[in-house]
Coordinates of C-alpha atoms and ligand atoms in Angstrom, one line a residue:
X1376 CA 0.7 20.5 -11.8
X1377 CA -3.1 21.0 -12.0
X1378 CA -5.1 18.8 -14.1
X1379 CA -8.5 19.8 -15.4
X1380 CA -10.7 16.7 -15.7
X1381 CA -13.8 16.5 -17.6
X1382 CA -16.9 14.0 -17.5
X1383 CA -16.2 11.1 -19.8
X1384 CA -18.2 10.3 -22.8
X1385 CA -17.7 6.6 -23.3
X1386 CA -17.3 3.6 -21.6
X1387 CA -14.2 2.0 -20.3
X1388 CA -13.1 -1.2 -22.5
X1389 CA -10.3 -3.3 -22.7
X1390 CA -7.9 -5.5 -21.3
X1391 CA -4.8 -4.4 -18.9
X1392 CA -2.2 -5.9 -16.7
X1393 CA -1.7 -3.7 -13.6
X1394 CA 2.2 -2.5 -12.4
X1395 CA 3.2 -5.1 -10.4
X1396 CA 2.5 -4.9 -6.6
X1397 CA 3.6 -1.7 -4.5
X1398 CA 4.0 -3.8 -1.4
X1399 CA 5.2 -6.7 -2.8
X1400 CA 8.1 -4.4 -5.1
X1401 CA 9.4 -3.2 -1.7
X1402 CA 9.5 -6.8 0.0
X1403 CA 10.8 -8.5 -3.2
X1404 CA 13.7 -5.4 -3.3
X1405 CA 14.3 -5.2 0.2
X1406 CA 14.6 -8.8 1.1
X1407 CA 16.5 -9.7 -1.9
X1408 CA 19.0 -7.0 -0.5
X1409 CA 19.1 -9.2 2.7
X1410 CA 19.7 -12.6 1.0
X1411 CA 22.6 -13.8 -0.1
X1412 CA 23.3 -14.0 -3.9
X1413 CA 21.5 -12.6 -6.4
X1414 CA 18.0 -12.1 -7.2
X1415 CA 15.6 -11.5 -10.4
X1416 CA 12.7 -9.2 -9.8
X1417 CA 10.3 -9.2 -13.3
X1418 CA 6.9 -6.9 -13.4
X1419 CA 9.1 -4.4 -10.8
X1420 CA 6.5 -1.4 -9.6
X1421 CA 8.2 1.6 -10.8
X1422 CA 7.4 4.3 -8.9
X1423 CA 8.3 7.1 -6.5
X1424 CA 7.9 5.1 -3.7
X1425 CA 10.1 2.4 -4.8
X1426 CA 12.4 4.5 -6.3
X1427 CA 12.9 6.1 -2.8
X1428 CA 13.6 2.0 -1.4
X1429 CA 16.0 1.6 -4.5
X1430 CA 17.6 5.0 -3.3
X1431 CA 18.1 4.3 0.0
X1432 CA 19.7 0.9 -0.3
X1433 CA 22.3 1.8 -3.0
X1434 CA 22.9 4.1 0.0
X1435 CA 23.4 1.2 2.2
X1436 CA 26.0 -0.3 -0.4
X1437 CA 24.0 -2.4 -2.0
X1438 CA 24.3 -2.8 -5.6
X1439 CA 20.9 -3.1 -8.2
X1440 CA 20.2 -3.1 -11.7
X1441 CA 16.4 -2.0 -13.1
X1442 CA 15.8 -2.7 -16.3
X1443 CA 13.0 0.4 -16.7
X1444 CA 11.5 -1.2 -19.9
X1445 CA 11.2 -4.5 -19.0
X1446 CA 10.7 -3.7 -15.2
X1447 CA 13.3 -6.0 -14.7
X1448 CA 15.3 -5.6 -11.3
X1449 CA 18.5 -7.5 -10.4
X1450 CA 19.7 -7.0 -6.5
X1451 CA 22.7 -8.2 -5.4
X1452 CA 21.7 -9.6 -1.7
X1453 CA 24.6 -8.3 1.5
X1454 CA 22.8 -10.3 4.2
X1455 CA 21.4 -9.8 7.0
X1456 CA 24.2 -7.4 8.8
X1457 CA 25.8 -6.4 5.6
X1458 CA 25.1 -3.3 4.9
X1459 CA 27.7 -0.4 4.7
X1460 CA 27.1 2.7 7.2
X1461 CA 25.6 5.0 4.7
X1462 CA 26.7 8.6 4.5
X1463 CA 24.0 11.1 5.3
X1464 CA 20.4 10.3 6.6
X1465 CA 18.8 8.0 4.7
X1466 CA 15.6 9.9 2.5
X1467 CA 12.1 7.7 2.2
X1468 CA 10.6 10.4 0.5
X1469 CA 6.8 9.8 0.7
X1470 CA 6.9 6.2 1.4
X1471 CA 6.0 4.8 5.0
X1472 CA 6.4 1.3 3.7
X1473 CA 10.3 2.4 2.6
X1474 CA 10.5 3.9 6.2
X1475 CA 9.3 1.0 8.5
X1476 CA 10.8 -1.9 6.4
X1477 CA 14.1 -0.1 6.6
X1478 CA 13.6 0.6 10.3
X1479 CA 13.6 -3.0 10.9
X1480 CA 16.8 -3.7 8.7
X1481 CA 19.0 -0.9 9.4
X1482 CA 18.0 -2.5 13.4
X1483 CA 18.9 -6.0 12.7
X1484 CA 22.2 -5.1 10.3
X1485 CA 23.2 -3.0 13.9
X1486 CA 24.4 0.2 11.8
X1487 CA 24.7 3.6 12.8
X1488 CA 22.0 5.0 10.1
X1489 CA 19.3 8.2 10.0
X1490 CA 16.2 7.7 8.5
X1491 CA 14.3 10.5 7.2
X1492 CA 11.8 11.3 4.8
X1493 CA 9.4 14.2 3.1
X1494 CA 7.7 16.9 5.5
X1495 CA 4.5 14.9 4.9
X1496 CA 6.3 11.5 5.8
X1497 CA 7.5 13.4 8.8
X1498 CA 3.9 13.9 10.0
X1499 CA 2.9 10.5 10.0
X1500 CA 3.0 8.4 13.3
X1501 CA 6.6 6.6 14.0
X1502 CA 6.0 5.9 18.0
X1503 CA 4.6 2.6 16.4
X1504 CA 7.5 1.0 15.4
X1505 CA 10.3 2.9 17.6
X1506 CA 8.1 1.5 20.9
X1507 CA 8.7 -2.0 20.1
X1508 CA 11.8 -1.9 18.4
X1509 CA 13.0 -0.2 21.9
X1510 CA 11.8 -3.1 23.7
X1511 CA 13.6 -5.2 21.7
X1512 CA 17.0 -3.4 22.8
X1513 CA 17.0 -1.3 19.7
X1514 CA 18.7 2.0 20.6
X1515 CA 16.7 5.1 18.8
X1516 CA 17.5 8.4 19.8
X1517 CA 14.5 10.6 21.2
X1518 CA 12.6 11.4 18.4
X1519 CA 8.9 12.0 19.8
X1520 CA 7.2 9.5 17.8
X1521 CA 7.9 11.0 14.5
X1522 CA 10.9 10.9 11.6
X1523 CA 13.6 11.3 11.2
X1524 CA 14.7 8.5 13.2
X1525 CA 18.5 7.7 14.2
X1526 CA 19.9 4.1 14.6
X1527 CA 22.6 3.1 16.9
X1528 CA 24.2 -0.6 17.0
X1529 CA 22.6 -2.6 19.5
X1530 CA 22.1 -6.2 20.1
X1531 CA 18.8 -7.1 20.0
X1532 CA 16.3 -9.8 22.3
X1533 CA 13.4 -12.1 22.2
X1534 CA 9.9 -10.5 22.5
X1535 CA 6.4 -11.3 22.9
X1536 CA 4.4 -7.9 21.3
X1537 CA 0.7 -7.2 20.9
X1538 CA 0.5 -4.1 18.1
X1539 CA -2.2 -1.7 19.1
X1540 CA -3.6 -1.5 15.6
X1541 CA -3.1 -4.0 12.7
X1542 CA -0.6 -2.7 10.5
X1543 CA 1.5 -4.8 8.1
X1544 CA 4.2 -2.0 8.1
X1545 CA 5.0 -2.4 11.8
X1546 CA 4.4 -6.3 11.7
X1547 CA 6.9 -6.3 8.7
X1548 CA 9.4 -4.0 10.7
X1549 CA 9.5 -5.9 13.6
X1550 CA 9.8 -9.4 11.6
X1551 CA 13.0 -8.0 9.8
X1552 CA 14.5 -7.1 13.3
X1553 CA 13.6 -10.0 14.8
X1554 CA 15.4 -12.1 12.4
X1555 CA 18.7 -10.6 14.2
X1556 CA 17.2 -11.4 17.9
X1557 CA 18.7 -13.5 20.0
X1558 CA 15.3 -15.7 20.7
X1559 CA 12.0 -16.2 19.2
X1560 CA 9.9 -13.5 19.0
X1561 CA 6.1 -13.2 18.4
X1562 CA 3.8 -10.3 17.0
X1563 CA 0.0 -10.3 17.2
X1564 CA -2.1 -7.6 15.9
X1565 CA -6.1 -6.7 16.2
X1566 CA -6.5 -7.8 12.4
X1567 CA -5.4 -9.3 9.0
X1568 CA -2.9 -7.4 8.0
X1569 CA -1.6 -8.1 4.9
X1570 CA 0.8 -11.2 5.1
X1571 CA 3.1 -11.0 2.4
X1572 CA 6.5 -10.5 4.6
X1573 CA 5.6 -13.5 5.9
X1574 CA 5.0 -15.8 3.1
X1575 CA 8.0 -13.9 1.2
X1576 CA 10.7 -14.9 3.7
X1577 CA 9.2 -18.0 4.7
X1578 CA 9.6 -18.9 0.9
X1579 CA 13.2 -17.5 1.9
X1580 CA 14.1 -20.0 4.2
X1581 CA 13.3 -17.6 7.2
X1582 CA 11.6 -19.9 9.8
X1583 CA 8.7 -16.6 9.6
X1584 CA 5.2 -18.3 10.3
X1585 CA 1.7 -17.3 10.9
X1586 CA -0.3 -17.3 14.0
X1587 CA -3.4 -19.8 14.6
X1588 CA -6.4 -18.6 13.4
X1589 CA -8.6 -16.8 14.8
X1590 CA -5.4 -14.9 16.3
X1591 CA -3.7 -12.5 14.2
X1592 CA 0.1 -12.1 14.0
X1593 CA 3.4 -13.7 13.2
X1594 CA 6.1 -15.9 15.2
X1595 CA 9.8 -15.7 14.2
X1596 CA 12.8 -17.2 14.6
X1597 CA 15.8 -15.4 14.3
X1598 CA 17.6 -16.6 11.1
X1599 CA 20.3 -19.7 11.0
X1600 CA 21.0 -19.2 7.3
X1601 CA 21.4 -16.6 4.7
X1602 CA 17.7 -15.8 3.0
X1603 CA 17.7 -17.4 -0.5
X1604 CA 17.8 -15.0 -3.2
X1605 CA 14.2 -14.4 -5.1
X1606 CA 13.9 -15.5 -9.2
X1607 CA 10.2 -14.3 -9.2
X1608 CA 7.3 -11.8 -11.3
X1609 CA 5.1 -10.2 -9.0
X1610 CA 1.2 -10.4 -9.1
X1611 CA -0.4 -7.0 -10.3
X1612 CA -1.0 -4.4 -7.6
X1613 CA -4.7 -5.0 -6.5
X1614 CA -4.8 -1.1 -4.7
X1615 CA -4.2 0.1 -8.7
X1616 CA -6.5 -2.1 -9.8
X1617 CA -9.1 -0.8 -7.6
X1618 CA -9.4 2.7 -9.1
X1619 CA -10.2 1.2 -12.6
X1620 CA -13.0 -1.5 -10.9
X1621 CA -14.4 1.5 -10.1
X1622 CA -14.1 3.3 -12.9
X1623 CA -15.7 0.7 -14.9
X1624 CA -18.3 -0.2 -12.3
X1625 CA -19.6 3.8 -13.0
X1626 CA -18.9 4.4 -16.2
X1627 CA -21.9 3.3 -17.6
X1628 CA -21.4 0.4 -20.7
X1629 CA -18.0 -0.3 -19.8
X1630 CA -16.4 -3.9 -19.9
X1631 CA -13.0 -4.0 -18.9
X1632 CA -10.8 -6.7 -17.7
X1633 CA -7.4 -6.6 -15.1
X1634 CA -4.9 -9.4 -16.0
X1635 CA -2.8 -11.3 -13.4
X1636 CA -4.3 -8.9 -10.1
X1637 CA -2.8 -10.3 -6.6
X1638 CA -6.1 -11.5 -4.9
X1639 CA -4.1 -12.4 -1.4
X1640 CA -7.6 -12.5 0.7
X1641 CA -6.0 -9.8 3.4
X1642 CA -6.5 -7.7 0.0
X1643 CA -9.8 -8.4 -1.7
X1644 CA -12.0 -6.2 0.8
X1645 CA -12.6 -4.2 -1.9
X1646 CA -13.9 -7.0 -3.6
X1647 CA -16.2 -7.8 -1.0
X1648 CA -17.3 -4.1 -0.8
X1649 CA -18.0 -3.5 -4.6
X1650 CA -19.6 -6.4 -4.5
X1651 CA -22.0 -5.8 -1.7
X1652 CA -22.5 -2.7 -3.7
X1653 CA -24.1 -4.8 -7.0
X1654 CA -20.9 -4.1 -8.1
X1655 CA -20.1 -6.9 -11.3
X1656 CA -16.8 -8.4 -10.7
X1657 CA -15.9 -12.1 -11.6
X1658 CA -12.8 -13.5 -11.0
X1659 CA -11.5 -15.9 -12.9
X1660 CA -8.2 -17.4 -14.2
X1661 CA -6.9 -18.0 -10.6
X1662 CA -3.7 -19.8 -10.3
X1663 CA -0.1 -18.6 -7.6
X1664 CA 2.6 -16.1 -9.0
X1665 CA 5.4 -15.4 -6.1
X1666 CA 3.6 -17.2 -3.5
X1667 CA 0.7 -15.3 -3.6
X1668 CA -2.9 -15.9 -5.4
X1669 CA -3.7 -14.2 -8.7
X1670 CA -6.1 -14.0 -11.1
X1671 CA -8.1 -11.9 -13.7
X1672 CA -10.8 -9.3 -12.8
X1673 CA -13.5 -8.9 -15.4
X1674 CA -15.6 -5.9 -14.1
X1675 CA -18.6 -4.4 -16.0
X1676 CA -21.0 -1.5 -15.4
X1677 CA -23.6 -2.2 -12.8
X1678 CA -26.2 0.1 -10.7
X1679 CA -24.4 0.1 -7.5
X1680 CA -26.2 0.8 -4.2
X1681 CA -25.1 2.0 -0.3
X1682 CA -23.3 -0.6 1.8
X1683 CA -22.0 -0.8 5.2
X1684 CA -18.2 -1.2 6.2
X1685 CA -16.6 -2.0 9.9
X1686 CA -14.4 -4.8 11.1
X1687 CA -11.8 -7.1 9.6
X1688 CA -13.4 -5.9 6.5
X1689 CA -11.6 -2.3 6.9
X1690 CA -8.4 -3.8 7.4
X1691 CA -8.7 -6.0 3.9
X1692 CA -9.5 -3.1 2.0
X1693 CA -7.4 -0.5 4.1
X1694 CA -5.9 1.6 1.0
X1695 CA -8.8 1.9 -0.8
X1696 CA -11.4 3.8 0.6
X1697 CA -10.7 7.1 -1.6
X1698 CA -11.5 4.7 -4.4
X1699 CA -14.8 3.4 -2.5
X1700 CA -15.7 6.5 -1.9
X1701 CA -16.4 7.2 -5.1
X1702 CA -18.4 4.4 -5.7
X1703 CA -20.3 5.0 -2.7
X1704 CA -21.0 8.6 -4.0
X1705 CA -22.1 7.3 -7.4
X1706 CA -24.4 4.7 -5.2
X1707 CA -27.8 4.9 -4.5
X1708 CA -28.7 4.9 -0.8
X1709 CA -26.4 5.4 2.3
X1710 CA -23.0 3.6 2.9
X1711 CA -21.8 3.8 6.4
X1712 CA -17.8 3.1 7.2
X1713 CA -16.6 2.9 10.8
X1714 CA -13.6 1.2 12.4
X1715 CA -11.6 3.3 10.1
X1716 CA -10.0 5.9 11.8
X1717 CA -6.7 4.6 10.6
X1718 CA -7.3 6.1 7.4
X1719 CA -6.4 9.6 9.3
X1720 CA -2.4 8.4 9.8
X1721 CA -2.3 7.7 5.5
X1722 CA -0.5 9.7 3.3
X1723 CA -3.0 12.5 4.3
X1724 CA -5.8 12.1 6.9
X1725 CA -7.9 10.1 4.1
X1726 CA -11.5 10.9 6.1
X1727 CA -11.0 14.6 6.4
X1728 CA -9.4 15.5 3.2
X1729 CA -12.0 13.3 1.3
X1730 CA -15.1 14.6 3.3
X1731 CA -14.0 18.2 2.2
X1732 CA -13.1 17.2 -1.1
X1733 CA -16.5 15.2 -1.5
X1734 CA -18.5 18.2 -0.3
X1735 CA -17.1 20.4 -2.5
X1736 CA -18.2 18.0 -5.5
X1737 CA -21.6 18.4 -4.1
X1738 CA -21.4 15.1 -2.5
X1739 CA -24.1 14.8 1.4
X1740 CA -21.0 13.5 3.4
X1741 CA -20.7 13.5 7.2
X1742 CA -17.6 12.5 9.0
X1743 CA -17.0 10.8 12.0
X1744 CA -13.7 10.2 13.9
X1745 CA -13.2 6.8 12.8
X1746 CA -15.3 6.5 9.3
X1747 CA -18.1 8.5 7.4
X1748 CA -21.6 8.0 6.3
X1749 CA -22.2 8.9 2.6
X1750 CA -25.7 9.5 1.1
X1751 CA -25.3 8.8 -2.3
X1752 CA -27.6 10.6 -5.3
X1753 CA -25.6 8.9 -7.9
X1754 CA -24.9 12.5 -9.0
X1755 CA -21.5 14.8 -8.4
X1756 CA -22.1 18.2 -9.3
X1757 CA -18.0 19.2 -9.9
X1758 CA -17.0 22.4 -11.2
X1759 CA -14.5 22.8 -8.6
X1760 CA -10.5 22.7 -8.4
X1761 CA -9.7 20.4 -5.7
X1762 CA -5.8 19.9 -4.1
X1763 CA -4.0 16.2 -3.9
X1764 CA -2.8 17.0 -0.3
X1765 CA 0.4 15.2 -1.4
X1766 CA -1.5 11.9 -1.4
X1767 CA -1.5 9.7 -4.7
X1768 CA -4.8 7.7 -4.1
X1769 CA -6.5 11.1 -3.7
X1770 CA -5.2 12.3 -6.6
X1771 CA -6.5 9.2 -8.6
X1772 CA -10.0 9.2 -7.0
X1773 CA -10.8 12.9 -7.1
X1774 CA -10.0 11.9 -11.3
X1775 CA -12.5 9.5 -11.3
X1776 CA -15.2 11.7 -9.4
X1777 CA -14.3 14.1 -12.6
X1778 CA -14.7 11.6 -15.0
X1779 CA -18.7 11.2 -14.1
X1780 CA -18.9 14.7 -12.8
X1781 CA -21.9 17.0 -14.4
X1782 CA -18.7 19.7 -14.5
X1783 CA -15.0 19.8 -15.4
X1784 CA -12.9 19.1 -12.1
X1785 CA -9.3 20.9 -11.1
X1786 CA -6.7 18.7 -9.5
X1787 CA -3.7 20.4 -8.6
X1788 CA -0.8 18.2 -7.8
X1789 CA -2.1 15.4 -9.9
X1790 CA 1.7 14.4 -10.6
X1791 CA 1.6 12.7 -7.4
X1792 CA -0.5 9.7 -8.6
X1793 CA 3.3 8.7 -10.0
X1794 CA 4.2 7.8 -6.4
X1795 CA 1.9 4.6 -7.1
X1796 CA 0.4 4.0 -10.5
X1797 CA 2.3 6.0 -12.8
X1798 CA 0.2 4.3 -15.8
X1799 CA -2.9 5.9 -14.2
X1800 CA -3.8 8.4 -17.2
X1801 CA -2.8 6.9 -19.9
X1802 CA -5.1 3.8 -19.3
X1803 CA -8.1 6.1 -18.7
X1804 CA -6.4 8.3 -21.2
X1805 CA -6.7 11.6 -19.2
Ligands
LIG954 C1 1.5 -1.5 3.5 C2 0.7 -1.6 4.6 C3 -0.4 -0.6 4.8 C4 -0.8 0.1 3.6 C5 0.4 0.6 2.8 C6 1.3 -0.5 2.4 C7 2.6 -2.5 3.4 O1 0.0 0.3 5.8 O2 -1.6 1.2 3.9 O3 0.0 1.3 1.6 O4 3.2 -2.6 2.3 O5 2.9 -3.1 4.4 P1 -0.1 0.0 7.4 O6 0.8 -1.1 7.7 O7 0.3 1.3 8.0 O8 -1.5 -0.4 7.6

């Protein structure tokens, strides 16, 4: 479907509680799965991506009920090696998250099982989870580094892993098979990742625990009990979030406010960005909603200028850099990203596709192999029609260029922003 987007007049004001967490609704449905009994999941993300999770496991035999109204989701938990051998491969559609979490289940249950997924999930790099899993005594069939991926039973061991690039995905994969190990394991990675498997299945009963600062990574045990089951509402999905604190930062006048927003600190780089940007953010009403810090984000309109991204930082704001990029090309002055070149193996290589997309908007972009450089006018020209690429946080970021664009913008494959943050046009009524 192509959307035609045009500048908007007035501000954006009100009051909204995001979807509830995309990573979160994946760990709160998957691990609930694993436990044993039965689990309440309220403020459920519903969404293509965790429609493909909820798929998959009824696939595995386990048994669910989503409330769609209420989000509402009741999973009845199989263990830790109880799933069923599923017939057929096992689709993820679009969703990496769906792909690597399962990885590190269907490994630990020791099931025959295929794991496959859309032509653009089938792009995206797999070596990263099928190299340790390996040394771990998982058997997966030759696959190149890429999906689909095919499971055989094998016991698997103790291991001591350094991840070549922080990524909760592979962290969280590894974690689930190492729960079925037959010794302690430990993961470090290069960066913060985001940590909710851990505090999730610690929460669980999993003995799952953090490494030492300044190190990075996890240390598990494998598990002596059954996980508990969950009873829990998730915090609001921060990543949404993000394309609305831009909105309103841009949108001049606006005064808008984001209720119950998961603030976890390995997900408030944008935060810290937005902010460095004069960005007008407070936080306030913190308090702890499934384990993990929330509060409400109060943004107004403010004169944003050029900042300067690298480190940790890119790590704690990893999925929103489509979003940022927006608000660095509605800044004044040059914002410089590198360290970044993980935004290439997202749901589309984020630095290309947004370079050329920027451009086209009339946006002085350059791009390097592991970030860009952005000279913002606080102007985009538009009046062009610009493709998704398949990718949901494109979609919603080349509708905010449109909506301060001097000219009416084209989005074709806008439906994808469902995958996500189906909610997305109604709340900026598009
Ligand atoms: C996610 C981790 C991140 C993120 C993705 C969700 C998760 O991916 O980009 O949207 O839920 O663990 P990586 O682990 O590949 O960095």
């Amino acid at each position: 479907m192509t959307k035609t987007i045009g500048r908007r007049v007035g501000p954006l004001v009100g009051v909204y509680r995001p979807e509830g967490d995309k990573s979160l609704s994946h760990r709160a449905l998957l691990f609930a799965a694993l436990a044993g009994g039965e689990s309440v999941i309220r403020r459920f993300l519903i969404g293509g991506v965790t429609r493909a999770m909820l798929r998959c496991l009824r696939q595995l035999g386990v048994e669910w009920a989503l409330d769609e109204g209420a989000h509402v989701l009741r999973v009845r938990g199989v263990g830790l090696h109880g799933f069923s051998v599923p017939v057929g491969a096992l689709d993820c559609g679009n969703s990496a998250t769906t792909f690597r979490l399962l990885a590190g289940a269907v490994a630990a249950a020791g099931i025959p099982c295929t794991l496959t997924g859309s032509e653009g999930l089938r792009r995206r790099p797999m070596g990263r989870i099928v190299e340790p899993l390996r040394l771990m005594g998982a058997d997966v069939a030759d696959c190149d580094g890429r999906a689909p991926l095919t499971f055989r039973p094998a016991p698997l061991h103790a291991l001591a892993y350094a991840l070549p690039v922080a990524s909760a995905q592979v962290k969280s994969c590894l974690v689930l098979a190492a729960l079925a190990a037959d010794g302690p394991c430990a993961f470090s990675e290069p960066g913060p990742s985001r940590d909710h498997t851990e505090r999730m299945l610690a929460a669980m009963g999993a003995s799952v625990r953090a490494l030492e600062p300044p190190a990075h990574g996890v240390v598990t045990l494998p598990l002596a009990a059954p996980l508990r089951p969950l009873d829990i509402e998730l915090p609001g999905d921060i990543s949404s979030a993000a394309f609305l604190l831009v909105a309103a930062s841009i949108l001049p006048g606006s005064d808008f406010t984001l209720r119950q927003v998961g603030v976890n600190p390995t997900r408030t780089g944008i935060l810290d960005a937005l902010r460095a940007m004069g960005a007008d953010i407070a936080v306030l009403n913190e308090t702890v909603l499934a384990g993990e810090p929330v509060a409400d984000l109060r943004v107004r309109a403010a004169a944003l200028t050029g900042t300067s991204i690298h480190g940790d930082l890119v790590v704690r704001m990893i999925d929103e850099f489509p979003a940022f990029m927006i608000a660095a090309a509605c800044a004044r002055g040059e914002t410089l990203v590198r360290d970044a070149a993980e935004l290439r193996a997202k749901e589309s290589d984020r630095i290309a596709i947004m370079a050329a997309a920027l451009a086209a908007l009339g946006v002085d972009i350059e791009e390097y192999p592991d970030g860009f450089r952005i000279r913002g006018t606080g102007r985009i020209a538009g009046g062009v029609s610009l493709d998704a690429h398949g990718d949901h946080r494109v979609a919603m970021s080349l509708a905010l260029a449109a909506l301060v664009a001097e000219r009416p913008v084209a989005i074709q494959g806008f439906e994808i922003l469902g995958e996500s943050f189906p909610d997305f046009p109604r709340v900026l009524a598009l």
